[in-house]
Each structure stands twice: as C-alpha cells, then as structure tokens.
GROMACS .gro file of C-alpha atoms in nm:
model
  262
    1MET     CA    1  10.806  16.823   6.188
    2ARG     CA    2  10.568  16.552   6.294
    3LEU     CA    3  10.505  16.248   6.078
    4LEU     CA    4  10.135  16.275   6.129
    5GLN     CA    5   9.888  15.992   6.140
    6LEU     CA    6   9.574  16.065   5.940
    7ARG     CA    7   9.255  15.996   6.129
    8ARG     CA    8   8.894  15.966   6.025
    9GLY     CA    9   8.648  16.239   6.105
   10ARG     CA   10   8.840  16.549   5.999
   11THR     CA   11   9.024  16.650   5.686
   12MET     CA   12   9.391  16.720   5.637
   13ALA     CA   13   9.328  17.093   5.598
   14ALA     CA   14   9.107  17.129   5.907
   15GLU     CA   15   9.388  17.137   6.160
   16ASP     CA   16   9.311  17.459   6.343
   17ASP     CA   17   8.996  17.640   6.448
   18ASP     CA   18   9.097  17.944   6.241
   19MET     CA   19   9.059  17.743   5.918
   20SER     CA   20   8.699  17.782   5.807
   21LYS     CA   21   8.658  17.774   5.430
   22ARG     CA   22   8.985  17.748   5.247
   23ILE     CA   23   9.131  17.738   4.897
   24ILE     CA   24   9.305  17.402   4.872
   25LEU     CA   25   9.509  17.249   4.590
   26ILE     CA   26   9.581  16.876   4.586
   27THR     CA   27   9.831  16.724   4.346
   28GLY     CA   28   9.758  16.382   4.201
   29ALA     CA   29   9.394  16.432   4.297
   30ASN     CA   30   9.227  16.251   4.008
   31LYS     CA   31   9.232  15.914   4.187
   32GLY     CA   32   9.314  15.730   4.508
   33ILE     CA   33   9.389  15.915   4.829
   34GLY     CA   34   9.412  16.247   4.646
   35PHE     CA   35   9.064  16.213   4.497
   36GLU     CA   36   8.906  16.099   4.822
   37THR     CA   37   9.073  16.386   5.005
   38ALA     CA   38   8.928  16.625   4.748
   39ARG     CA   39   8.580  16.476   4.799
   40GLN     CA   40   8.598  16.504   5.176
   41LEU     CA   41   8.725  16.862   5.166
   42ALA     CA   42   8.461  16.966   4.914
   43ARG     CA   43   8.192  16.821   5.140
   44GLU     CA   44   8.313  17.057   5.411
   45GLY     CA   45   8.263  17.353   5.179
   46HIS     CA   46   8.624  17.428   5.092
   47THR     CA   47   8.726  17.548   4.747
   48VAL     CA   48   8.908  17.244   4.613
   49ILE     CA   49   9.143  17.250   4.315
   50VAL     CA   50   9.195  16.905   4.166
   51ALA     CA   51   9.542  16.897   4.011
   52ALA     CA   52   9.648  16.612   3.785
   53ARG     CA   53   9.912  16.553   3.520
   54ASP     CA   54   9.644  16.484   3.260
   55ALA     CA   55   9.397  16.772   3.222
   56ALA     CA   56   9.125  16.536   3.099
   57LYS     CA   57   9.161  16.318   3.408
   58ALA     CA   58   9.143  16.623   3.633
   59GLU     CA   59   8.824  16.732   3.455
   60ALA     CA   60   8.681  16.380   3.484
   61ALA     CA   61   8.744  16.379   3.858
   62VAL     CA   62   8.572  16.715   3.893
   63ALA     CA   63   8.280  16.585   3.685
   64GLN     CA   64   8.249  16.283   3.912
   65MET     CA   65   8.241  16.511   4.215
   66ALA     CA   66   7.977  16.727   4.046
   67ARG     CA   67   7.757  16.419   4.004
   68GLU     CA   68   7.782  16.379   4.380
   69GLY     CA   69   7.680  16.740   4.433
   70LEU     CA   70   8.034  16.854   4.512
   71GLY     CA   71   8.202  17.156   4.359
   72ALA     CA   72   8.567  17.163   4.255
   73GLU     CA   73   8.803  17.313   4.001
   74ALA     CA   74   9.044  17.130   3.771
   75VAL     CA   75   9.397  17.227   3.677
   76ALA     CA   76   9.662  17.047   3.474
   77LEU     CA   77   9.977  17.004   3.681
   78ASP     CA   78  10.258  16.762   3.602
   79VAL     CA   79  10.493  16.766   3.900
   80THR     CA   80  10.783  16.658   3.676
   81ASP     CA   81  10.733  16.944   3.428
   82ALA     CA   82  10.853  17.292   3.528
   83ALA     CA   83  10.641  17.468   3.266
   84SER     CA   84  10.328  17.281   3.376
   85ILE     CA   85  10.391  17.374   3.739
   86ALA     CA   86  10.445  17.739   3.650
   87ARG     CA   87  10.124  17.754   3.445
   88ALA     CA   88   9.923  17.598   3.726
   89ALA     CA   89  10.061  17.843   3.983
   90GLU     CA   90   9.986  18.133   3.750
   91GLN     CA   91   9.629  18.012   3.695
   92VAL     CA   92   9.561  17.968   4.066
   93GLY     CA   93   9.714  18.307   4.144
   94ALA     CA   94   9.510  18.481   3.875
   95ARG     CA   95   9.185  18.319   3.987
   96HIS     CA   96   9.220  18.325   4.365
   97GLY     CA   97   9.511  18.554   4.452
   98LYS     CA   98   9.631  18.313   4.722
   99LEU     CA   99   9.640  17.949   4.824
  100ASP     CA  100   9.548  17.851   5.179
  101THR     CA  101   9.655  17.487   5.168
  102LEU     CA  102   9.886  17.294   4.938
  103ILE     CA  103   9.863  16.916   4.967
  104ASN     CA  104  10.156  16.749   4.792
  105ASN     CA  105   9.995  16.412   4.728
  106ALA     CA  106  10.127  16.309   4.385
  107GLY     CA  107  10.380  16.027   4.395
  108VAL     CA  108  10.492  15.707   4.228
  109VAL     CA  109  10.630  15.363   4.309
  110GLN     CA  110  10.870  15.248   4.038
  111GLU     CA  111  10.988  14.919   4.184
  112GLY     CA  112  10.801  14.601   4.102
  113TRP     CA  113  10.692  14.354   4.369
  114GLY     CA  114  10.987  14.146   4.482
  115THR     CA  115  11.251  14.382   4.346
  116THR     CA  116  11.545  14.382   4.586
  117THR     CA  117  11.764  14.677   4.676
  118SER     CA  118  12.047  14.565   4.448
  119GLN     CA  119  11.804  14.496   4.163
  120THR     CA  120  11.649  14.843   4.173
  121THR     CA  121  11.769  15.019   3.860
  122LEU     CA  122  11.902  15.372   3.831
  123GLU     CA  123  11.606  15.444   3.605
  124GLN     CA  124  11.370  15.343   3.886
  125TRP     CA  125  11.567  15.551   4.136
  126ARG     CA  126  11.557  15.857   3.911
  127GLY     CA  127  11.190  15.817   3.820
  128THR     CA  128  11.093  15.783   4.185
  129PHE     CA  129  11.290  16.085   4.301
  130GLU     CA  130  11.180  16.294   4.002
  131ALA     CA  131  10.816  16.266   4.110
  132ASN     CA  132  10.830  16.208   4.485
  133VAL     CA  133  11.108  16.449   4.580
  134PHE     CA  134  11.209  16.691   4.305
  135GLY     CA  135  10.851  16.729   4.186
  136LEU     CA  136  10.726  16.793   4.538
  137VAL     CA  137  10.997  17.053   4.596
  138ALA     CA  138  10.929  17.221   4.261
  139VAL     CA  139  10.556  17.246   4.329
  140THR     CA  140  10.616  17.380   4.678
  141GLN     CA  141  10.858  17.645   4.554
  142ALA     CA  142  10.615  17.755   4.285
  143PHE     CA  143  10.313  17.781   4.515
  144LEU     CA  144  10.482  17.905   4.832
  145PRO     CA  145  10.440  18.274   4.737
  146LEU     CA  146  10.063  18.213   4.714
  147VAL     CA  147  10.058  18.016   5.040
  148ARG     CA  148  10.240  18.304   5.212
  149LYS     CA  149   9.949  18.530   5.117
  150SER     CA  150   9.711  18.319   5.328
  151GLU     CA  151   9.644  18.427   5.685
  152ALA     CA  152   9.709  18.068   5.793
  153GLY     CA  153   9.894  17.892   5.514
  154ARG     CA  154   9.942  17.517   5.531
  155ILE     CA  155  10.162  17.277   5.335
  156VAL     CA  156  10.095  16.905   5.379
  157ASN     CA  157  10.346  16.664   5.228
  158VAL     CA  158  10.201  16.316   5.194
  159SER     CA  159  10.480  16.092   5.317
  160SER     CA  160  10.485  15.737   5.452
  161ILE     CA  161  10.590  15.538   5.754
  162LEU     CA  162  10.807  15.352   5.504
  163GLY     CA  163  11.040  15.652   5.514
  164SER     CA  164  11.127  15.578   5.878
  165LEU     CA  165  11.493  15.485   5.928
  166THR     CA  166  11.422  15.371   6.282
  167LEU     CA  167  11.151  15.124   6.185
  168HIS     CA  168  11.336  14.988   5.883
  169ALA     CA  169  11.640  14.912   6.100
  170ASP     CA  170  11.440  14.743   6.377
  171PRO     CA  171  11.393  14.365   6.323
  172SER     CA  172  11.086  14.375   6.548
  173SER     CA  173  10.919  14.645   6.338
  174PRO     CA  174  10.612  14.548   6.132
  175ILE     CA  175  10.768  14.718   5.828
  176TYR     CA  176  11.111  14.556   5.868
  177ASP     CA  177  11.064  14.334   5.560
  178MET     CA  178  10.878  14.595   5.355
  179LYS     CA  179  11.172  14.716   5.150
  180SER     CA  180  11.122  14.923   4.835
  181VAL     CA  181  11.447  15.114   4.850
  182ALA     CA  182  11.382  15.393   4.600
  183TYR     CA  183  11.031  15.467   4.727
  184ASP     CA  184  11.127  15.439   5.094
  185THR     CA  185  11.431  15.663   5.049
  186SER     CA  186  11.223  15.919   4.863
  187LYS     CA  187  10.983  15.942   5.157
  188ALA     CA  188  11.273  15.980   5.400
  189ALA     CA  189  11.386  16.271   5.183
  190VAL     CA  190  11.035  16.419   5.195
  191ASN     CA  191  11.043  16.401   5.575
  192GLN     CA  192  11.378  16.579   5.587
  193TYR     CA  193  11.261  16.846   5.344
  194THR     CA  194  10.950  16.899   5.555
  195ILE     CA  195  11.161  16.951   5.868
  196HIS     CA  196  11.386  17.203   5.696
  197LEU     CA  197  11.103  17.400   5.534
  198ALA     CA  198  10.907  17.408   5.860
  199HIS     CA  199  11.217  17.545   6.031
  200GLU     CA  200  11.257  17.816   5.769
  201LEU     CA  201  10.893  17.920   5.804
  202ARG     CA  202  10.869  17.880   6.181
  203ASP     CA  203  10.816  18.253   6.245
  204THR     CA  204  10.555  18.295   5.972
  205SER     CA  205  10.186  18.208   5.946
  206VAL     CA  206  10.271  17.904   5.731
  207LYS     CA  207  10.288  17.560   5.891
  208VAL     CA  208  10.443  17.259   5.719
  209ASN     CA  209  10.367  16.897   5.807
  210ALA     CA  210  10.426  16.551   5.667
  211ALA     CA  211  10.135  16.309   5.680
  212HIS     CA  212  10.133  15.930   5.684
  213PRO     CA  213   9.799  15.825   5.533
  214GLY     CA  214   9.807  15.456   5.620
  215GLY     CA  215   9.733  15.173   5.383
  216SER     CA  216   9.493  15.211   5.092
  217ARG     CA  217   9.356  14.987   4.819
  218PRO     CA  218   9.557  15.046   4.498
  219THR     CA  219   9.383  15.143   4.177
  220SER     CA  220   9.587  14.912   3.955
  221ALA     CA  221   9.521  14.539   3.955
  222ALA     CA  222   9.893  14.465   3.915
  223SER     CA  223   9.977  14.610   4.254
  224ARG     CA  224   9.698  14.438   4.453
  225PRO     CA  225   9.900  14.131   4.560
  226ARG     CA  226  10.165  14.368   4.692
  227TRP     CA  227   9.900  14.573   4.873
  228ARG     CA  228   9.752  14.267   5.044
  229SER     CA  229  10.092  14.160   5.171
  230ARG     CA  230  10.210  14.500   5.283
  231THR     CA  231   9.902  14.618   5.464
  232ALA     CA  232   9.856  14.302   5.668
  233PRO     CA  233  10.072  14.404   5.969
  234ARG     CA  234   9.974  14.671   6.217
  235PRO     CA  235  10.264  14.917   6.249
  236ALA     CA  236  10.405  15.029   6.581
  237CYS     CA  237  10.241  15.370   6.577
  238GLY     CA  238   9.899  15.208   6.588
  239TRP     CA  239   9.749  15.294   6.252
  240PRO     CA  240   9.522  15.014   6.130
  241PRO     CA  241   9.546  14.882   5.775
  242CYS     CA  242   9.294  15.076   5.567
  243PRO     CA  243   9.127  14.861   5.300
  244ARG     CA  244   8.979  15.159   5.120
  245THR     CA  245   9.125  15.497   5.032
  246ALA     CA  246   8.829  15.672   5.196
  247ARG     CA  247   8.945  15.578   5.542
  248PRO     CA  248   9.291  15.737   5.553
  249ALA     CA  249   9.192  16.027   5.330
  250ALA     CA  250   8.890  16.141   5.535
  251SER     CA  251   9.119  16.271   5.801
  252SER     CA  252   9.339  16.545   5.938
  253THR     CA  253   9.684  16.645   6.032
  254CYS     CA  254   9.674  16.586   6.405
  255ALA     CA  255   9.905  16.608   6.700
  256THR     CA  256   9.939  16.236   6.749
  257GLY     CA  257  10.181  16.035   6.543
  258CYS     CA  258  10.474  15.806   6.604
  259PRO     CA  259  10.684  15.965   6.879
  260GLY     CA  260  11.049  15.885   6.835
  261LYS     CA  261  10.993  15.704   6.506
  262SER     CA  262  11.192  15.921   6.266
   0.00000   0.00000   0.00000
C-alpha cells in the first residue's frame, strides 16, 4: 500500500493506461473533495455515480453537474446504514453489472477545534470510527463483488497524512501539533485496512490504494479557523496546502508519495 499524494492534471481513477472510460462510484460526493472529484471524472467521460447519505443532496449535486454540461447518476448511500449500502450495491449491480472504481471518500471529523486527546469523548470516537472505518469497510465489502467483475478494478480509500504514526511522533514534523486523536486514528486504521485488502487481492485484477488529498477549504464556516491553522505548514512529503477542493481532487493515484512515512 502506498499513501498516495494526489496531483493535479489527472484523476484518481486514471492510474493506468488500460483505464479508458470507467464506471466509478464516489461516496460522500455531494460536496467538497468528493463532488470535485466527480466533476473532474465526468469531464473525462467516465460514468460517475454520485453517492450521498441524503438522496436529495445527491440529486442536487447531479443537477449542478448537468448545468455544467456533465453527466452523472445519483444514488442514496449512507455508509453507516447497512440497508442503505445494500440497496445502493443492488442498484448499481442491476444498472451496470459491475463497478470499475470505488472511491471511499465519505468521512467525518467529530472533534471540535482545540479538543485534546483526553477530552475527546467516547461518542466522538464511536461516531468517527462508524463513518471513517466501519462504514468504509462495509461499503467495500458490499461493492467488492462488483469491482471483481471489472477487468481492472480499483478501490481508492481517501485517507490522510494525519494517519501517519511516524509524522505524529516526530517533533520536527509539520503535523506534530495537529492532533485530532479520533480522526487521526481512524485514518491510521484506513491505511492498515488498505494494506491488508491489497495483500488479499494481490493476485487479482483489483488494486487497492489509499490516497492523501492534501488540504482543502471546508464547506462549513465553523471549521474555517481550524482549516487556516492546519493547512499553513508544508508537510514533509512535499504536498502544498490546497486552498480549494478543486486542486487536490483534480488528481490521480500516482507512484510518488511519502516514502517511509507510514
């Protein structure tokens, strides 16, 4: 598994030359990085499925793309609801028969700005892991049979450099003081899950990667002070702070990343 840096110029699904036009589902795609990723992939002619917890918000995102001349499909998918996940997988299977790329983008941050490790509540821990880890695993398990039907299946788990144990333990690291324990631990778990699933599927046509998208402007006003503070440094792997979601999202899984930064 490589914790992959997302770069401008190519999309997350366009990793290999054998990937021309693909069927791609993105969770949490009604806003932020997920929505911008959907826009960029649709521009390249891929069949994009915008998945969101709220069906109306998924439809609104698709309508916005349509106004830009971009085609996409909407599906209701709550990563914390087993029945919702099953329905979405059934719908995609019935319509397309396979899924070429699954982008696990949906995620949450439960801790408020300034919350310390000891102040993080069990409710915040559970809420974070329910969406960021258990939800990601549940979605992957539900859609993996469809991904296996692709000639070159891809699973991209949107992770974060904040899941790096090495960087969090290094006083010289730019993220050393960026501690949101529940969120950071959830991304470390995502990285470990990615490694294990990639190992399981190593002899198949399915590749599994984790992607670090860089900084992005938050959609909620409440989190903007936190965003300004946390995206100011330039991390060791060289990714620049990205003031807009378009920059990290208009990008690809690529071979370069943070060697040795696990």
